[in-house]
Amino acid sequence: MAQTSTSVPPAVLLANHLKALKLPTFAREHEKVAFEAAQDRADYPRYLLRLCELERIDRERRMVERRIRMAKFP
């Protein structure tokens, strides 16, 4: 595992990694989903599953929007 600088807060590192990995929904929703998972006493795999579901839904939505724009419907 790569070492990280202790002077950089984990939240900043996480945001940078999620941006580099092109996971905007993870970046936007991870804190809210973590709070909801804690409230529901959901385990870590369920937390990750929910984030993955949100990312996939958002990507599919953006893909449809992009294809509609590219089709240049009247």
Coordinates of N, CA and C in Angstrom, one line a residue:
M1 N 0.9 -1.2 0.0 CA 0.0 0.0 0.0 C 0.9 1.2 0.0
A2 N 0.5 2.2 -0.8 CA 1.3 3.4 -0.9 C 1.2 4.3 0.4
Q3 N 2.3 4.9 0.7 CA 2.3 5.8 1.9 C 1.7 7.1 1.5
T4 N 1.0 7.7 2.5 CA 0.4 9.0 2.2 C 1.0 10.0 3.2
S5 N 1.0 11.3 2.9 CA 1.5 12.3 3.8 C 0.5 12.5 4.9
T6 N 1.0 12.5 6.1 CA 0.2 12.7 7.3 C -0.3 14.1 7.4
S7 N 0.3 15.1 6.7 CA -0.1 16.5 6.8 C -1.3 16.8 5.9
V8 N -1.7 15.9 5.0 CA -2.8 16.1 4.2 C -4.0 15.3 4.8
P9 N -5.1 16.0 5.1 CA -6.3 15.4 5.7 C -6.8 14.3 4.8
P10 N -7.3 13.2 5.5 CA -7.8 12.1 4.7 C -9.0 12.5 3.8
A11 N -9.8 13.4 4.2 CA -10.9 13.8 3.3 C -10.4 14.5 2.0
V12 N -9.3 15.2 2.1 CA -8.7 15.8 0.9 C -8.2 14.8 0.0
L13 N -7.4 13.8 0.6 CA -6.9 12.7 -0.2 C -8.0 11.9 -0.9
L14 N -9.0 11.6 -0.1 CA -10.1 10.8 -0.7 C -10.8 11.6 -1.8
A15 N -11.0 12.9 -1.7 CA -11.6 13.6 -2.8 C -10.7 13.6 -4.0
N16 N -9.4 13.8 -3.8 CA -8.5 13.7 -4.9 C -8.5 12.4 -5.6
H17 N -8.5 11.3 -4.8 CA -8.5 9.9 -5.4 C -9.8 9.7 -6.2
L18 N -10.9 10.1 -5.6 CA -12.2 9.8 -6.3 C -12.3 10.6 -7.6
K19 N -11.7 11.8 -7.6 CA -11.7 12.6 -8.8 C -10.8 12.0 -9.8
A20 N -9.7 11.5 -9.4 CA -8.7 10.8 -10.4 C -9.3 9.6 -10.9
L21 N -10.1 8.9 -10.1 CA -10.8 7.6 -10.6 C -12.1 7.9 -11.3
K22 N -12.4 9.1 -11.4 CA -13.7 9.5 -12.1 C -14.9 8.9 -11.5
L23 N -15.0 9.1 -10.2 CA -16.2 8.6 -9.4 C -16.9 9.8 -8.8
P24 N -17.5 10.7 -9.5 CA -18.1 11.9 -9.0 C -19.2 11.6 -8.0
T25 N -20.0 10.6 -8.3 CA -21.1 10.3 -7.4 C -20.6 9.8 -6.0
F26 N -19.5 9.0 -6.0 CA -18.9 8.6 -4.8 C -18.5 9.8 -4.0
A27 N -17.8 10.7 -4.7 CA -17.3 11.9 -4.0 C -18.4 12.7 -3.4
R28 N -19.5 12.9 -4.2 CA -20.6 13.7 -3.7 C -21.4 13.1 -2.6
E29 N -21.6 11.7 -2.7 CA -22.5 11.1 -1.8 C -22.0 10.2 -0.7
H30 N -20.6 10.0 -0.6 CA -20.1 9.1 0.4 C -20.4 9.5 1.8
E31 N -20.4 10.7 2.2 CA -20.7 11.1 3.6 C -22.1 10.9 3.9
K32 N -23.0 11.3 3.0 CA -24.5 11.1 3.3 C -24.8 9.6 3.4
V33 N -24.2 8.8 2.5 CA -24.5 7.3 2.5 C -23.9 6.7 3.7
A34 N -22.7 7.2 4.2 CA -22.1 6.7 5.4 C -23.0 7.0 6.6
F35 N -23.6 8.2 6.6 CA -24.5 8.5 7.7 C -25.7 7.6 7.7
E36 N -26.3 7.4 6.5 CA -27.5 6.6 6.4 C -27.2 5.1 6.8
A37 N -26.0 4.7 6.4 CA -25.6 3.3 6.7 C -25.4 3.1 8.2
A38 N -24.9 4.2 8.9 CA -24.7 4.1 10.3 C -26.1 4.1 11.0
Q39 N -27.0 4.9 10.5 CA -28.4 4.9 11.1 C -29.1 3.6 10.9
D40 N -28.8 2.9 9.8 CA -29.5 1.6 9.5 C -28.7 0.5 10.0
R41 N -27.5 0.8 10.6 CA -26.6 -0.3 11.1 C -26.2 -1.2 10.0
A42 N -26.0 -0.7 8.8 CA -25.6 -1.4 7.6 C -24.2 -1.7 7.7
D43 N -23.8 -2.9 7.2 CA -22.3 -3.3 7.3 C -21.6 -2.6 6.1
Y44 N -20.3 -2.7 6.1 CA -19.5 -2.0 5.1 C -19.8 -2.4 3.7
P45 N -19.9 -3.7 3.4 CA -20.3 -4.1 2.0 C -21.6 -3.5 1.6
R46 N -22.6 -3.3 2.4 CA -23.8 -2.7 2.0 C -23.6 -1.2 1.7
Y47 N -22.8 -0.6 2.5 CA -22.4 0.8 2.3 C -21.8 1.0 0.9
L48 N -20.8 0.1 0.6 CA -20.1 0.2 -0.7 C -21.1 -0.1 -1.8
L49 N -22.0 -1.1 -1.6 CA -23.0 -1.5 -2.6 C -23.9 -0.3 -2.9
R50 N -24.3 0.4 -1.9 CA -25.2 1.6 -2.2 C -24.4 2.7 -3.0
L51 N -23.2 2.9 -2.6 CA -22.4 3.9 -3.4 C -22.2 3.5 -4.8
C52 N -22.0 2.2 -5.0 CA -21.8 1.7 -6.4 C -23.1 1.8 -7.2
E53 N -24.2 1.5 -6.5 CA -25.5 1.6 -7.2 C -25.8 3.1 -7.6
L54 N -25.5 4.0 -6.7 CA -25.7 5.4 -7.0 C -24.8 5.9 -8.2
E55 N -23.5 5.4 -8.2 CA -22.6 5.7 -9.2 C -23.1 5.2 -10.6
R56 N -23.5 4.0 -10.6 CA -24.0 3.3 -11.8 C -25.2 4.0 -12.4
I57 N -26.2 4.3 -11.5 CA -27.4 5.0 -11.9 C -27.1 6.4 -12.5
D58 N -26.2 7.1 -11.9 CA -25.8 8.4 -12.3 C -25.1 8.3 -13.7
R59 N -24.2 7.3 -13.8 CA -23.5 7.2 -15.1 C -24.5 6.8 -16.2
E60 N -25.4 5.9 -16.0 CA -26.4 5.6 -17.0 C -27.2 6.8 -17.4
R61 N -27.6 7.6 -16.4 CA -28.4 8.8 -16.7 C -27.6 9.8 -17.6
R62 N -26.3 10.0 -17.2 CA -25.5 10.9 -18.0 C -25.3 10.3 -19.4
M63 N -25.1 9.0 -19.5 CA -24.9 8.4 -20.8 C -26.1 8.6 -21.7
V64 N -27.3 8.4 -21.2 CA -28.6 8.7 -22.0 C -28.6 10.1 -22.4
E65 N -28.4 11.0 -21.5 CA -28.4 12.5 -21.8 C -27.4 12.8 -22.9
R66 N -26.2 12.2 -22.8 CA -25.2 12.5 -23.8 C -25.6 11.9 -25.2
R67 N -26.2 10.8 -25.2 CA -26.6 10.2 -26.5 C -27.8 11.0 -27.1
I68 N -28.6 11.5 -26.3 CA -29.7 12.3 -26.8 C -29.2 13.6 -27.4
R69 N -28.2 14.2 -26.7 CA -27.6 15.4 -27.2 C -26.9 15.1 -28.6
M70 N -26.1 14.0 -28.6 CA -25.4 13.6 -29.8 C -26.3 13.3 -31.0
A71 N -27.5 12.8 -30.7 CA -28.5 12.5 -31.8 C -29.1 13.8 -32.4
K72 N -29.0 14.9 -31.7 CA -29.5 16.2 -32.2 C -30.9 16.1 -32.6
F73 N -31.7 15.5 -31.8 CA -33.2 15.5 -32.1 C -33.7 16.9 -32.2
P74 N -34.7 17.1 -33.1 CA -35.3 18.4 -33.2 C -36.1 18.9 -32.0

